[in-house]
PDB file of C-alpha atoms in Angstrom:
ATOM      1  CA  MET J  14      16.202 -84.130  35.588  1.00  0.00           C
ATOM      2  CA  HIS J  15      17.007 -82.116  38.995  1.00  0.00           C
ATOM      3  CA  LYS J  16      20.372 -82.889  40.893  1.00  0.00           C
ATOM      4  CA  THR J  17      19.287 -83.427  44.682  1.00  0.00           C
ATOM      5  CA  SER J  18      21.827 -81.994  47.286  1.00  0.00           C
ATOM      6  CA  LYS J  19      22.781 -85.881  47.913  1.00  0.00           C
ATOM      7  CA  ASP J  20      23.648 -86.033  44.371  1.00  0.00           C
ATOM      8  CA  MET J  21      25.848 -82.901  44.172  1.00  0.00           C
ATOM      9  CA  VAL J  22      27.527 -83.854  47.287  1.00  0.00           C
ATOM     10  CA  THR J  23      28.275 -87.492  45.624  1.00  0.00           C
ATOM     11  CA  GLU J  24      29.873 -86.189  42.556  1.00  0.00           C
ATOM     12  CA  ALA J  25      32.011 -83.369  44.157  1.00  0.00           C
ATOM     13  CA  LYS J  26      33.522 -86.688  46.439  1.00  0.00           C
ATOM     14  CA  GLY J  27      34.347 -88.173  43.252  1.00  0.00           C
ATOM     15  CA  LYS J  28      36.237 -84.851  42.365  1.00  0.00           C
ATOM     16  CA  ILE J  29      38.369 -84.413  45.089  1.00  0.00           C
ATOM     17  CA  GLN J  30      40.420 -86.217  47.904  1.00  0.00           C
ATOM     18  CA  ASN J  31      38.570 -87.444  50.899  1.00  0.00           C
ATOM     19  CA  LEU J  32      40.617 -87.854  53.838  1.00  0.00           C
ATOM     20  CA  ASP J  33      39.843 -89.710  57.074  1.00  0.00           C
ATOM     21  CA  PRO J  34      40.380 -88.600  60.794  1.00  0.00           C
ATOM     22  CA  ALA J  35      44.140 -90.024  61.076  1.00  0.00           C
ATOM     23  CA  GLN J  36      45.253 -88.856  57.779  1.00  0.00           C
ATOM     24  CA  VAL J  37      44.084 -85.159  58.525  1.00  0.00           C
ATOM     25  CA  ALA J  38      45.584 -85.416  61.929  1.00  0.00           C
ATOM     26  CA  ALA J  39      48.913 -86.226  60.531  1.00  0.00           C
ATOM     27  CA  GLU J  40      48.650 -83.691  57.664  1.00  0.00           C
ATOM     28  CA  GLN J  41      47.540 -81.003  60.122  1.00  0.00           C
ATOM     29  CA  GLU J  42      50.519 -81.926  62.013  1.00  0.00           C
ATOM     30  CA  ASP J  43      52.487 -81.318  59.378  1.00  0.00           C
ATOM     31  CA  GLY J  44      51.484 -78.041  58.299  1.00  0.00           C
ATOM     32  CA  ALA J  45      48.069 -78.162  56.518  1.00  0.00           C
ATOM     33  CA  MET J  46      45.603 -75.387  56.974  1.00  0.00           C
ATOM     34  CA  LEU J  47      42.360 -76.594  58.425  1.00  0.00           C
ATOM     35  CA  VAL J  48      39.101 -74.856  57.816  1.00  0.00           C
ATOM     36  CA  ASP J  49      36.025 -75.296  59.745  1.00  0.00           C
ATOM     37  CA  LEU J  50      33.053 -74.351  57.606  1.00  0.00           C
ATOM     38  CA  ARG J  51      29.994 -74.739  59.781  1.00  0.00           C
ATOM     39  CA  ASP J  52      28.046 -72.418  61.153  1.00  0.00           C
ATOM     40  CA  GLU J  53      29.046 -70.579  64.870  1.00  0.00           C
ATOM     41  CA  PRO J  54      26.334 -72.214  66.798  1.00  0.00           C
ATOM     42  CA  GLU J  55      27.460 -75.652  65.699  1.00  0.00           C
ATOM     43  CA  ILE J  56      30.940 -75.001  66.772  1.00  0.00           C
ATOM     44  CA  ARG J  57      29.566 -73.303  70.037  1.00  0.00           C
ATOM     45  CA  GLU J  58      27.539 -76.677  70.730  1.00  0.00           C
ATOM     46  CA  ASN J  59      29.819 -79.433  69.761  1.00  0.00           C
ATOM     47  CA  GLY J  60      33.182 -77.775  70.309  1.00  0.00           C
ATOM     48  CA  ARG J  61      36.072 -77.744  67.258  1.00  0.00           C
ATOM     49  CA  ILE J  62      38.819 -79.370  66.608  1.00  0.00           C
ATOM     50  CA  PRO J  63      41.855 -77.543  67.868  1.00  0.00           C
ATOM     51  CA  GLY J  64      43.843 -75.433  65.050  1.00  0.00           C
ATOM     52  CA  ALA J  65      41.194 -75.066  62.592  1.00  0.00           C
ATOM     53  CA  VAL J  66      40.417 -71.856  61.626  1.00  0.00           C
ATOM     54  CA  HIS J  67      36.714 -71.070  61.137  1.00  0.00           C
ATOM     55  CA  ILE J  68      35.201 -69.796  57.921  1.00  0.00           C
ATOM     56  CA  PRO J  69      31.329 -70.076  57.553  1.00  0.00           C
ATOM     57  CA  ARG J  70      30.579 -71.790  54.304  1.00  0.00           C
ATOM     58  CA  GLY J  71      28.708 -68.888  53.011  1.00  0.00           C
ATOM     59  CA  MET J  72      31.824 -66.966  53.227  1.00  0.00           C
ATOM     60  CA  LEU J  73      34.191 -69.282  51.639  1.00  0.00           C
ATOM     61  CA  GLU J  74      34.476 -67.846  48.455  1.00  0.00           C
ATOM     62  CA  PHE J  75      35.282 -64.592  49.290  1.00  0.00           C
ATOM     63  CA  ARG J  76      37.753 -65.364  51.888  1.00  0.00           C
ATOM     64  CA  ALA J  77      39.428 -67.567  49.402  1.00  0.00           C
ATOM     65  CA  ASP J  78      39.378 -64.930  46.877  1.00  0.00           C
ATOM     66  CA  PRO J  79      42.538 -62.659  46.867  1.00  0.00           C
ATOM     67  CA  THR J  80      40.814 -59.845  44.826  1.00  0.00           C
ATOM     68  CA  SER J  81      37.646 -60.356  47.521  1.00  0.00           C
ATOM     69  CA  PRO J  82      37.591 -57.338  49.643  1.00  0.00           C
ATOM     70  CA  TYR J  83      37.000 -60.258  52.440  1.00  0.00           C
ATOM     71  CA  HIS J  84      39.940 -62.190  51.418  1.00  0.00           C
ATOM     72  CA  ASP J  85      41.684 -64.343  54.212  1.00  0.00           C
ATOM     73  CA  GLU J  86      45.536 -63.894  54.197  1.00  0.00           C
ATOM     74  CA  SER J  87      45.799 -67.415  55.823  1.00  0.00           C
ATOM     75  CA  LEU J  88      44.436 -68.861  52.534  1.00  0.00           C
ATOM     76  CA  ASN J  89      47.154 -69.573  49.870  1.00  0.00           C
ATOM     77  CA  PRO J  90      45.565 -71.172  46.706  1.00  0.00           C
ATOM     78  CA  GLU J  91      49.836 -72.866  46.732  1.00  0.00           C
ATOM     79  CA  GLN J  92      49.184 -74.147  50.781  1.00  0.00           C
ATOM     80  CA  ARG J  93      47.485 -77.608  51.387  1.00  0.00           C
ATOM     81  CA  VAL J  94      44.155 -76.757  52.578  1.00  0.00           C
ATOM     82  CA  ILE J  95      41.898 -79.572  54.233  1.00  0.00           C
ATOM     83  CA  LEU J  96      38.341 -78.347  54.862  1.00  0.00           C
ATOM     84  CA  HIS J  97      35.435 -79.839  57.199  1.00  0.00           C
ATOM     85  CA  CYS J  98      31.755 -79.748  58.270  1.00  0.00           C
ATOM     86  CA  ALA J  99      29.682 -81.472  60.487  1.00  0.00           C
ATOM     87  CA  SER J 100      29.330 -84.692  58.479  1.00  0.00           C
ATOM     88  CA  GLY J 101      31.145 -83.876  55.372  1.00  0.00           C
ATOM     89  CA  GLY J 102      28.657 -82.367  52.741  1.00  0.00           C
ATOM     90  CA  ARG J 103      29.864 -78.972  53.030  1.00  0.00           C
ATOM     91  CA  SER J 104      33.753 -79.493  52.908  1.00  0.00           C
ATOM     92  CA  ALA J 105      32.773 -81.980  49.644  1.00  0.00           C
ATOM     93  CA  LEU J 106      31.365 -78.830  47.702  1.00  0.00           C
ATOM     94  CA  GLY J 107      33.543 -76.541  49.286  1.00  0.00           C
ATOM     95  CA  ALA J 108      36.425 -78.290  48.191  1.00  0.00           C
ATOM     96  CA  VAL J 109      34.947 -78.298  44.414  1.00  0.00           C
ATOM     97  CA  THR J 110      34.682 -74.828  44.790  1.00  0.00           C
ATOM     98  CA  LEU J 111      38.057 -74.292  45.993  1.00  0.00           C
ATOM     99  CA  GLN J 112      39.611 -76.288  43.204  1.00  0.00           C
ATOM    100  CA  GLU J 113      37.752 -73.891  40.547  1.00  0.00           C
ATOM    101  CA  MET J 114      39.441 -70.930  42.294  1.00  0.00           C
ATOM    102  CA  GLY J 115      42.439 -72.083  41.569  1.00  0.00           C
ATOM    103  CA  TYR J 116      43.753 -73.811  44.841  1.00  0.00           C
ATOM    104  CA  THR J 117      45.883 -76.995  43.649  1.00  0.00           C
ATOM    105  CA  ASN J 118      46.387 -78.821  47.199  1.00  0.00           C
ATOM    106  CA  VAL J 119      42.681 -79.005  48.711  1.00  0.00           C
ATOM    107  CA  ALA J 120      41.125 -82.291  50.384  1.00  0.00           C
ATOM    108  CA  HIS J 121      38.416 -82.496  52.893  1.00  0.00           C
ATOM    109  CA  LEU J 122      37.624 -84.585  55.813  1.00  0.00           C
ATOM    110  CA  ASP J 123      34.825 -87.080  54.582  1.00  0.00           C
ATOM    111  CA  GLY J 124      32.560 -87.761  58.133  1.00  0.00           C
ATOM    112  CA  GLY J 125      33.112 -84.132  58.915  1.00  0.00           C
ATOM    113  CA  PHE J 126      33.359 -83.355  62.599  1.00  0.00           C
ATOM    114  CA  LYS J 127      30.992 -86.403  63.818  1.00  0.00           C
ATOM    115  CA  GLY J 128      33.874 -88.805  62.079  1.00  0.00           C
ATOM    116  CA  TRP J 129      36.294 -86.576  64.408  1.00  0.00           C
ATOM    117  CA  MET J 130      34.570 -87.209  67.299  1.00  0.00           C
ATOM    118  CA  GLU J 131      33.722 -91.133  66.860  1.00  0.00           C
ATOM    119  CA  GLN J 132      37.494 -91.627  65.976  1.00  0.00           C
ATOM    120  CA  GLY J 133      38.316 -90.117  69.252  1.00  0.00           C
ATOM    121  CA  GLN J 134      40.489 -87.316  67.584  1.00  0.00           C
ATOM    122  CA  PRO J 135      41.062 -83.996  69.972  1.00  0.00           C
ATOM    123  CA  VAL J 136      38.331 -81.695  70.510  1.00  0.00           C
ATOM    124  CA  GLU J 137      38.156 -78.545  72.356  1.00  0.00           C
ATOM    125  CA  ASN J 138      35.127 -76.054  73.719  1.00  0.00           C
ATOM    126  CA  GLY J 139      33.855 -74.220  71.251  1.00  0.00           C
TER     127      GLY J 139
END
């Protein structure tokens, strides 16, 4: 039997730390790196979380890998990294991927940007 994308996200959420918007805001204040995995049009249309670094989901593995020519120097396997997307699916899958790549302190924003906005957290124009 094949897995659905929903199955994969549910499985991923069981392997990672799922944070609510208030927890993410507090961790961001304490220096955690927040990574926005959404595509550029989503950010332009809906805005962004202040201070979040944009790395599209399709580039995450390449930006996170220190041996890749596309490596983002701001990503460090030792630091606290919190991923988010629109609703939490891509970020859950991405967090599992980072763990598999050796990142030891990864989490994701459960409910994503949508949940962030619903909780009245700050948003800036995209």
